Structure formats: structure tokens, C-alpha cells
Coordinates of C-alpha atoms in Angstrom, one line a residue:
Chain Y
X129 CA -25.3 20.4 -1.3
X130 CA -21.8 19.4 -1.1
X131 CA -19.2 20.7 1.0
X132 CA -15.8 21.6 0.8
X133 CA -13.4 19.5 1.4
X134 CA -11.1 20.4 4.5
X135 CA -7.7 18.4 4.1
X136 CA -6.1 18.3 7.8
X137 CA -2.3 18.7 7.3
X138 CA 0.9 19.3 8.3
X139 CA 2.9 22.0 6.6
X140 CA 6.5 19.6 6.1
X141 CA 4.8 16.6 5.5
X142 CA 5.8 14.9 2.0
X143 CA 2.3 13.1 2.5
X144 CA 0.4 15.9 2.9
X145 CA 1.4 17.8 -0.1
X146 CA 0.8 14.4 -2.0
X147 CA -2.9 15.3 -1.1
X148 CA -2.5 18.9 -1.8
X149 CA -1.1 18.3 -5.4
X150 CA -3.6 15.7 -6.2
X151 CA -6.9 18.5 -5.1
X152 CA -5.0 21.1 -7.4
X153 CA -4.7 19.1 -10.3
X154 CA -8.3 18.5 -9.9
X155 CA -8.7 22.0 -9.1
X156 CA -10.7 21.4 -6.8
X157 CA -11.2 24.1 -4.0
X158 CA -10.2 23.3 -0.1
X159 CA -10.1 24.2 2.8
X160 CA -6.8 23.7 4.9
X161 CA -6.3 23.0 8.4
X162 CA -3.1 22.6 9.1
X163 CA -2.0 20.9 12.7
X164 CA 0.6 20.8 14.7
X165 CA 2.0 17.6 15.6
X166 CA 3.0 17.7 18.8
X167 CA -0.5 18.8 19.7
X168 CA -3.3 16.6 17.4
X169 CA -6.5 18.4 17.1
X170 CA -10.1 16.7 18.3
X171 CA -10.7 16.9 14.4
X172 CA -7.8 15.0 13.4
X173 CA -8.1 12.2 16.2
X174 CA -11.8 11.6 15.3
X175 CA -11.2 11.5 11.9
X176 CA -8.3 9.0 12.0
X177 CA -8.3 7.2 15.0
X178 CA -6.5 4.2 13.9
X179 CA -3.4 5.7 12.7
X180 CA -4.1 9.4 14.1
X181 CA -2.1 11.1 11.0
X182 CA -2.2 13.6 8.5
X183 CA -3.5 13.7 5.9
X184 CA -7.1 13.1 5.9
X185 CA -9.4 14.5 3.3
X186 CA -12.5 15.4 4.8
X187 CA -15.4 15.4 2.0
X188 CA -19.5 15.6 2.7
X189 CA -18.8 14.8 6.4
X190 CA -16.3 11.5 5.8
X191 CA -12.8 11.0 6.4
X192 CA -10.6 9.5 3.8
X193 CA -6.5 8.3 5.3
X194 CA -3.4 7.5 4.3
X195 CA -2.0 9.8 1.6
X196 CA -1.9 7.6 -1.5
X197 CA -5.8 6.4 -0.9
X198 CA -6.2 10.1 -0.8
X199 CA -4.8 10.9 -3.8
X200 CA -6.7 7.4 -5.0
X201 CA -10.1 8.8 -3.9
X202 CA -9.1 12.3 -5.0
X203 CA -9.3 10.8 -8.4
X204 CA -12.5 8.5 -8.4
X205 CA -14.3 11.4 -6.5
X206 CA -13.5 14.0 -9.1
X207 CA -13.3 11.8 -12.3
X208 CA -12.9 14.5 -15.3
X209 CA -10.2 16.5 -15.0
X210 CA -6.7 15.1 -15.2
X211 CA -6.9 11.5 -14.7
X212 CA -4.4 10.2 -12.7
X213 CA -4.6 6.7 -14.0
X214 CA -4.1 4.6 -17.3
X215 CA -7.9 3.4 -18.2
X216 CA -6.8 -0.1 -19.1
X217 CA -5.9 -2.7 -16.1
X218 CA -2.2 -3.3 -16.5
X219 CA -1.1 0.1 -16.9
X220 CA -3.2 0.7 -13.5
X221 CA -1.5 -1.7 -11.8
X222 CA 1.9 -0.9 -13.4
X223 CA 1.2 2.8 -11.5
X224 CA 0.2 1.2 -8.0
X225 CA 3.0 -1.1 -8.2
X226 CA 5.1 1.8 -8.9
X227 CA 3.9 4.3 -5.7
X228 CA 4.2 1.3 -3.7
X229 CA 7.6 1.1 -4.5
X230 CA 8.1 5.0 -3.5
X231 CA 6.6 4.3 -0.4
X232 CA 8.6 1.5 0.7
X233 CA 11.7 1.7 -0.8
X234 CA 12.0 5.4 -1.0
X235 CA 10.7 6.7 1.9
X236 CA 12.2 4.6 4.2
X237 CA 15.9 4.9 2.8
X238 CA 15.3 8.9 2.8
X239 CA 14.2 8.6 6.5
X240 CA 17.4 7.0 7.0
X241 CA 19.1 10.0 5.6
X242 CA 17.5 13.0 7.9
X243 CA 16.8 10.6 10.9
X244 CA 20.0 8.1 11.1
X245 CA 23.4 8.9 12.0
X246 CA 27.2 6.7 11.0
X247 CA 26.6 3.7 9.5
X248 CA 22.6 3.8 9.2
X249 CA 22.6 7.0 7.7
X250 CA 25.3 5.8 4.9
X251 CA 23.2 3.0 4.5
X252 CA 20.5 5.2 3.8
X253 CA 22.1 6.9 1.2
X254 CA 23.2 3.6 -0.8
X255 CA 19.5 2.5 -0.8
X256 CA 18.5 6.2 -1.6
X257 CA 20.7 6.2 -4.7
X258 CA 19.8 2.7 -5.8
X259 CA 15.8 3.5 -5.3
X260 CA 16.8 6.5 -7.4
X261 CA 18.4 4.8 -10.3
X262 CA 15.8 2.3 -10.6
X263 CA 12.8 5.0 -10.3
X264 CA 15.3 7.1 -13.6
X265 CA 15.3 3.4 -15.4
X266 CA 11.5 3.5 -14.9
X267 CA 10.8 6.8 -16.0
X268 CA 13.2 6.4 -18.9
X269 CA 12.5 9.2 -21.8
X270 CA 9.3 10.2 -21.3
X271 CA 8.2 13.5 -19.3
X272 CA 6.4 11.8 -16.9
X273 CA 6.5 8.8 -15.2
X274 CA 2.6 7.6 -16.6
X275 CA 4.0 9.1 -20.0
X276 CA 3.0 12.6 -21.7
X277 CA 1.0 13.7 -18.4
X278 CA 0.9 14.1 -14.4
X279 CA 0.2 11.1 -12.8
X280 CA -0.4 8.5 -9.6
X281 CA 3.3 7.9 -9.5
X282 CA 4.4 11.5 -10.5
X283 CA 3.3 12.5 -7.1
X284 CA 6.2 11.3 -5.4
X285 CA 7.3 14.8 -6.8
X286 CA 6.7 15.6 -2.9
X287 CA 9.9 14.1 -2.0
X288 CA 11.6 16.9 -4.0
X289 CA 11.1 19.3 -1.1
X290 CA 13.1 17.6 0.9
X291 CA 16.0 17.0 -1.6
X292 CA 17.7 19.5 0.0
X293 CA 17.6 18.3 3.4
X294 CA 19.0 15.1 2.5
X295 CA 21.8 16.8 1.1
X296 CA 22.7 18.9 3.8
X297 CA 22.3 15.9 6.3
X298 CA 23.9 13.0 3.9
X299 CA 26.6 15.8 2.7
X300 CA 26.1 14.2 -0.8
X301 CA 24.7 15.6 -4.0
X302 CA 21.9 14.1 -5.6
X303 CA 21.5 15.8 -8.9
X304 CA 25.1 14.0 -9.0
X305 CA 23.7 11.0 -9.3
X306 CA 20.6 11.0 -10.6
X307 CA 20.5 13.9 -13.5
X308 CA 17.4 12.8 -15.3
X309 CA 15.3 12.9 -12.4
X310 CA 15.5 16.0 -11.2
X311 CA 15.4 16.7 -14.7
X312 CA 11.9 15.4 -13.9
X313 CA 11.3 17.3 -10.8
X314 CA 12.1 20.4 -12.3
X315 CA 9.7 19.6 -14.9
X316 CA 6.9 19.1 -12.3
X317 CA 7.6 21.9 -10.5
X318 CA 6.7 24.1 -14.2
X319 CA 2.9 23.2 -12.6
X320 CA 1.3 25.0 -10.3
X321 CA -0.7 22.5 -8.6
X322 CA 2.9 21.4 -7.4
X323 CA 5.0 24.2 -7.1
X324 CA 1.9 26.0 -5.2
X325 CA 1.7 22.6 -3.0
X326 CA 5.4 22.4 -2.0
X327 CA 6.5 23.4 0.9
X328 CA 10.0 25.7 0.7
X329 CA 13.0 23.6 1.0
X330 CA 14.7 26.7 3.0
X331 CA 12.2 26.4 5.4
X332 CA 12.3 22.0 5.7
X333 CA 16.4 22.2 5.8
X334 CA 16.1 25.2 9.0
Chain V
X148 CA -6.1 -14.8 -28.5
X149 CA -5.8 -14.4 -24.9
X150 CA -3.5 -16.7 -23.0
X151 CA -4.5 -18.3 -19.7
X152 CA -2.6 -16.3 -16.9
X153 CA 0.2 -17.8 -14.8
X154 CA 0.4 -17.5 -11.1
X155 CA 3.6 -17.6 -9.8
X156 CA 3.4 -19.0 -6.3
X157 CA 4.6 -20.7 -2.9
X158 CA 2.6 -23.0 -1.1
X159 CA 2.4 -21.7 2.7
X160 CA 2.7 -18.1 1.3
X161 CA -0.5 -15.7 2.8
X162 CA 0.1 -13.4 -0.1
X163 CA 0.0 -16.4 -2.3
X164 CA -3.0 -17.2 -1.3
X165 CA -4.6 -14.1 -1.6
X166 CA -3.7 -14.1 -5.6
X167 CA -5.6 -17.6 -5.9
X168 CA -8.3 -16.4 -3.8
X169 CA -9.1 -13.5 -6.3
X170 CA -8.7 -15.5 -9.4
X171 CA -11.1 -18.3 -7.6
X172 CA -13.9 -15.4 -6.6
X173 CA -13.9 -14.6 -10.7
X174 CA -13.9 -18.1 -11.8
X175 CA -10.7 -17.6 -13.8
X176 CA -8.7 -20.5 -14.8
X177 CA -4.8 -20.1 -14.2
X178 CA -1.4 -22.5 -14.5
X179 CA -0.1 -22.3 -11.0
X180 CA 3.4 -22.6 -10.8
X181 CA 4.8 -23.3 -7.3
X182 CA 8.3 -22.2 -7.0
X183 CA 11.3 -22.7 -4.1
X184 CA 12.1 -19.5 -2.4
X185 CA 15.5 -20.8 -2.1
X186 CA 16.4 -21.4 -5.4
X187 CA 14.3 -18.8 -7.1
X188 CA 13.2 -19.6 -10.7
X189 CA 14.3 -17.7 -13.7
X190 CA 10.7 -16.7 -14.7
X191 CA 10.3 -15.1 -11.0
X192 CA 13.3 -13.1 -11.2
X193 CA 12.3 -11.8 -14.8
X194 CA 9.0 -10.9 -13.7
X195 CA 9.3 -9.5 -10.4
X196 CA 13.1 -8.0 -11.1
X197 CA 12.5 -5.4 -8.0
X198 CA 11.3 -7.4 -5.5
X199 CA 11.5 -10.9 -6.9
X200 CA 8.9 -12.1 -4.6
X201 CA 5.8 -13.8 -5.1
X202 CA 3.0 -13.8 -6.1
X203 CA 3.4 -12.8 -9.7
X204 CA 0.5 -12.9 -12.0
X205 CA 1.3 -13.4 -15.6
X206 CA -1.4 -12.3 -17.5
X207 CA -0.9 -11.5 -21.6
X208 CA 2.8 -11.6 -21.1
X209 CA 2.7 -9.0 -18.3
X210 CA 3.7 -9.5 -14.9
X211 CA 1.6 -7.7 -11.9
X212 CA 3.4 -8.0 -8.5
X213 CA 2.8 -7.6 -5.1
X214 CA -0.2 -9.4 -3.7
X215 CA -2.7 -6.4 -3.0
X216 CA -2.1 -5.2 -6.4
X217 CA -2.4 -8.6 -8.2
X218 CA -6.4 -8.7 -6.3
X219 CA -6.5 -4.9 -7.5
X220 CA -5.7 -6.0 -11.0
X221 CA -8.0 -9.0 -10.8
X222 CA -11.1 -7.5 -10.3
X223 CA -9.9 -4.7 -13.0
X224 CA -9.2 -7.0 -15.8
X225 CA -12.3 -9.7 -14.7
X226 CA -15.1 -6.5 -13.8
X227 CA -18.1 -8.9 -14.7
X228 CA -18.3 -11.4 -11.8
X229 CA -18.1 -10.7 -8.0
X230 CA -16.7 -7.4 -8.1
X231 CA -14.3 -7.0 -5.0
X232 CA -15.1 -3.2 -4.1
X233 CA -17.9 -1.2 -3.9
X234 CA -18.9 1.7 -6.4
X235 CA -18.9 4.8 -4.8
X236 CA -15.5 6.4 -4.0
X237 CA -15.8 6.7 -0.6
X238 CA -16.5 2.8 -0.2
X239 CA -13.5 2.0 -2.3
X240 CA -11.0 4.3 0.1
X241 CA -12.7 2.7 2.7
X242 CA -11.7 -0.9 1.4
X243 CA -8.3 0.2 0.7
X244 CA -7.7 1.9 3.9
X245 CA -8.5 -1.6 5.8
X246 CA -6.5 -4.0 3.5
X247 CA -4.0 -1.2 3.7
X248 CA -4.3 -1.4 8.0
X249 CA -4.1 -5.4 7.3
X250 CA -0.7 -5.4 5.4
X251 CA 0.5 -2.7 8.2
X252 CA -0.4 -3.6 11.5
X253 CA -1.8 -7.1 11.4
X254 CA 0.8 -8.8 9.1
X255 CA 3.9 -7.2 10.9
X256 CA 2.4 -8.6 14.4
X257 CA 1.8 -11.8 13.1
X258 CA 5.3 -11.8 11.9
X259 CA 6.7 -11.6 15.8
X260 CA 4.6 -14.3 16.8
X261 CA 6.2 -17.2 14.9
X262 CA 9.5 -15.1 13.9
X263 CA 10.7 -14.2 17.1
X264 CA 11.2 -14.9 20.4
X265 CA 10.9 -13.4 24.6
X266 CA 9.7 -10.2 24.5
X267 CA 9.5 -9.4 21.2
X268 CA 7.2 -12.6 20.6
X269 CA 5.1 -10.8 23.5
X270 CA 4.8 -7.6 21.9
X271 CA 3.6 -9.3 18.6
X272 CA 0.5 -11.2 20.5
X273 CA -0.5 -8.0 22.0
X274 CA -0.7 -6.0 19.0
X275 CA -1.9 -9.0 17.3
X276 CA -4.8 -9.1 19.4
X277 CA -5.2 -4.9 19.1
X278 CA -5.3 -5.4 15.9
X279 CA -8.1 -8.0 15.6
X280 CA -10.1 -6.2 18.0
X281 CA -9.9 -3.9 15.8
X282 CA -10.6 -5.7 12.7
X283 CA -13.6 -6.6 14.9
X284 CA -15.2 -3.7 15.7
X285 CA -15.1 -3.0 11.8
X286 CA -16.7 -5.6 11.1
X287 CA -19.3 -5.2 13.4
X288 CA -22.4 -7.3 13.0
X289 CA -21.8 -7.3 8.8
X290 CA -21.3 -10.8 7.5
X291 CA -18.2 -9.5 5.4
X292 CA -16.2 -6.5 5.6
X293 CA -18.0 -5.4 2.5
X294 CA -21.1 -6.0 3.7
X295 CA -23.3 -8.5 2.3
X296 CA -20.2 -10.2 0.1
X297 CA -17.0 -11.1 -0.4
X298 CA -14.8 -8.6 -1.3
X299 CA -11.2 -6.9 -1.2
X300 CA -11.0 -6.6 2.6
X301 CA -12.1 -10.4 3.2
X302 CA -8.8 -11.2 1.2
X303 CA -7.5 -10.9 4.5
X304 CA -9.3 -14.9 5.4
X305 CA -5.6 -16.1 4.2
X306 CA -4.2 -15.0 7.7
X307 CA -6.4 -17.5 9.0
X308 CA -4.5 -20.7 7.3
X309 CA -1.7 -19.7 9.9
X310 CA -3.7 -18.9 12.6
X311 CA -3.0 -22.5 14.2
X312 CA 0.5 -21.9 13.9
X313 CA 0.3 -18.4 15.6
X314 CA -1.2 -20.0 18.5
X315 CA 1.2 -22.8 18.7
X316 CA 4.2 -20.3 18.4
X317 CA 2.3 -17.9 20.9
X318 CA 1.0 -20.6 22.9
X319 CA -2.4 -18.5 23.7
X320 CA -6.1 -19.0 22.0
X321 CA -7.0 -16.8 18.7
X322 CA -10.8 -17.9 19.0
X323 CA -11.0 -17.0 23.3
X324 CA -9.8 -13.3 22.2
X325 CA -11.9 -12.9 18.9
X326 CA -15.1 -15.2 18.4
X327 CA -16.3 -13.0 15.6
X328 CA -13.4 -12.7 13.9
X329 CA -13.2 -16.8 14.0
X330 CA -17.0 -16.5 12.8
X331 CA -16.3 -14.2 9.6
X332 CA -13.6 -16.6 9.1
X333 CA -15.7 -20.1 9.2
X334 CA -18.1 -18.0 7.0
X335 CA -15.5 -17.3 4.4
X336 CA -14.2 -20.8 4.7
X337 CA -17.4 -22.2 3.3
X338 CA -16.6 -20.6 0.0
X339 CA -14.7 -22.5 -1.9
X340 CA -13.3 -19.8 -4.0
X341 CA -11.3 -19.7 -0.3
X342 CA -11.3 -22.8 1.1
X343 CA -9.7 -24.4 -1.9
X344 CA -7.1 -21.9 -2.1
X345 CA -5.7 -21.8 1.7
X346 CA -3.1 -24.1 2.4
X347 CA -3.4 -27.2 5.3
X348 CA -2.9 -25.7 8.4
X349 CA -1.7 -28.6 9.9
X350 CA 1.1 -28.7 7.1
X351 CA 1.9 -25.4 8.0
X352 CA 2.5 -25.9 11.9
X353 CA 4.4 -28.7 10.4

């Protein structure tokens, strides 16, 4: 008999909720362990001792790392419910290429923005406002970014929970500048398996 | 009618060689088109307009970037011969995860071996060498990461046309720290899917 999955998280983590969102759009039940940083559990190290982060999807006994393989596995391992891919090859790739982009382009300039100060931080916030332009450009008219539903590269909707926090530490506002997607993210967060998944901005900015 | 696919390359380039090690494992036929990286050509920044890097696949008129993704895409579009992952979802995060730890750890190391200098260059060799042992201890006693064939992780074997420069950058023996990893890589060499696709090592150094 199968097991439940146990995801091993960390309540703030923009990762983590990517694996959250991805198990409740699959609906599929979980149990949740979250961790504390500062003090990794047995669990956690065992199950990722290379990179010894969250998340990890536990499921019948094996660990799977690195939240978009999560998300990635989420999807082969629970195939009929919500796809999170295009079927043909090209659009596949178009979608990896895509959360590859969030990843390295993104993430890093919004690190910048909470965990830089003077001219890194502004730095940040130029390469956080170009990422976000070309991301708008990308998703263009349609709903979502893998068109009329929730996809692999919709779940950089994580990043949302921390729009705030950039705000507050860049002093800048990014609805400003990039109307159309939080046009998007507002959209996103109409579903539960997001809004339930995202931690509270109130909470990230304190 | 389908048009033959267009790799968009660069001689010494790893990642290069990783896109004509793919298309070589399926038996596809390409037009490879080397480029300058100092006087990049129209077609490059028109396909790849984010990163304009290569390699670029141009297959049916679309462009697939970014050298993990073109293999991805490879063995999606070409399913029929050698498939590059395994099945079962858990063997396919599993594959991911390692070329994922490869483009992380392994390729930044390599990167302070022969692009830096004094202490940086030192730290480079010894997480160079952690991560080998570490790629060791994967592959265990296997005769490819897969197993029993060639598959995504082996993509890695391109690291291995530099491997002569690394040592005489780092001045310090790749094959005295890792015999089994020098093994797997003579073993892959003897395909010529791979050995016809790496680049002179000597031209390299060079």
C-alpha cells in the first residue's frame, strides 16, 4: 500500500510552497513537517544529504529534491489531474526553459532586494524589473503563463508572497511597474491550491 | 515535411557538446553551425534573445535553449531510440536531480580552476574533487549513471574534454583523485555518439 507523502518544509520558503501548490493542484493529500532552519532534522539531513534543503517530497520511502524536480515528479507521479505540462515536445521545453529563467534570473535579483544593501540592492531592483518585464512579455494575453490553465511555470506564483517584502526593503512599488502581472498573481491566488499554499506576506515582511 | 534541425554551436563549448552528444545517441542528422562568441551571429541572437547563448537547437523553426533542456527536448521529440531516462518517476527525479547537482556544483568548480587564480583557484580543486567523489559514490559499481546505459546523467562525459586543461591550470592529477570516474569516462568515450562529439583536448589546453 502506498504512503502518504510527507513534504519536509520550511514555512517562508518560496520553494517550498512551489511543492505545496503543485501536491494541491493534484490534490493530493500530505503530510507536512515543517523544520526549522537553524536546527535541520535527522529526517531532512538523511533525505538530502547533498544539498541538506527543503523541500523534499518524501513518497513510498524515497526522497525527491530541489523544488522544481519536485514539482516535475509531482506531476509524472500523479499523471491525471491537472497536468502541468504541454503533451507535445516544444511546448515542454518552452515551459522548462521558462522556470529556468525564474530560477536564475528572478530569484537571484529578488535576493538582492531583501539581502543586499546600496548599490547591490539597487542593482537588484533593475534586474528585478527587467526579469519582470520580460516574464509580462512572455505571459502576454493569456491567463496563464502555459495558456488557459495552471502550469510548470505558473508556479513561480510563490514569489508573490514575498512581493511585499521586496517593497518594503527596495522602497519601490512593483504593481508600478509591472501591472499585468500581478494582474496574473491575483488571478492565481482565485485558487486554492495557491492561496491555501502561500504563506502570509504580513508574516514574511515581520 | 520536417526540416533537418540546426545546432547552433561553439567548438570548446561543454554545453555544446552536450547538444551533439544527444542528437548523436538518437542518430539524428543536424546542420551544425559554429559560431564566434565574440561576434555573435544574427540567427543566435534571434533564437536565444534572453540569454543569447549557445547551444540553440533549431528544430521546425523553433529554437530550444539552454543545454540541459535541448537533451530534455531531444529524447522528447526522438522517444524511439536510446531513451535518455528511465520510466518510472522516481528514476527520472533521480536523473534530474544529478544533472541538476552537475550544472551546480561541478560546473561552477571547474569554472575556478582555469578562470581564476591563488586562493580562489584552490578553493575550485577542492570542491572539484568533493564533487567528483561525489559523483563517484553515485555511480558506484554501475557502468553508467543510469545503470546499464547511456543516459541523461552521462551527458556529463563532456566535462571530461577539459579535464586536461583543468589539470594543467590546477597543476594536480584528475585520474590519482578519481580512477572510477576516469573509468566511466574511457567507457563513454568508446561510444562514438561521444567521442565524435567532444572536442581535442589538446586544442583546448591550447
Amino acid at each position: 500500500m502506498a504512503s502518504q507523502p510527507i513534504l519536509l518544509d520550511y514555512w517562508p520558503s518560496i520553494f517550498g510552497m512551489r511543492a505545496r501548490v503543485a501536491l494541491r493542484e493534484k490534490g493530493v493529500e500530505f503530510e507536512y513537517k515543517v523544520g526549522d532552519l537553524t536546527n535541520k532534522s535527522p529526517l531532512l539531513l538523511q533525505s538530502n544529504p547533498i544539498h541538506k534543503k527543503i523541500p523534499v517530497l518524501i513518497h513510498n520511502g524515497k526522497p525527491v529534491c530541489e523544488s522544481l524536480n519536485v514539482v516535475h515528479y509531482v506531476d509524472e507521479a500523479w499523471p491525471d489531474k491537472n497536468p502541468f505540462f504541454p503533451s507535445d515536445p516544444y511546448g515542454r521545453a518552452h515551459a522548462r526553459f521558462w522556470d529556468d529563467f525564474v530560477d536564475k534570473k528572478f530569484s537571484e535579483a529578488q535576493f538582492k532586494i531583501w539581502g543586499k544593501k546600496g548599490e547591490e540592492q539597487e542593482e537588484g531592483k533593475k534586474e528585478f524589473i527587467e526579469a519582470v518585464k520580460i516574464l509580462e512579455s512572455e505571459l502576454g494575453d493569456k491567463p496563464y503563463f502555459g495558456g488557459d490553465s495552471f502550469g510548470y511555470v505558473d508556479s513561480l506564483i510563490t514569489f508573490y508572497s514575498w512581493f511585499q517584502a521586496y517593497e518594503k526593503f527596495g522602497n519601490f512599488s512593483i504593481e508600478a511597474k509591472s501591472p499585468k502581472l500581478i494582474a496574473w498573481a491575483k488571478r492565481c491566488m482565485e485558487k486554492e491550491s495557491v492561496s491555501k499554499s502561500l504563506s502570509d506576506s504580513e508574516k514574511i515582511v515581520a
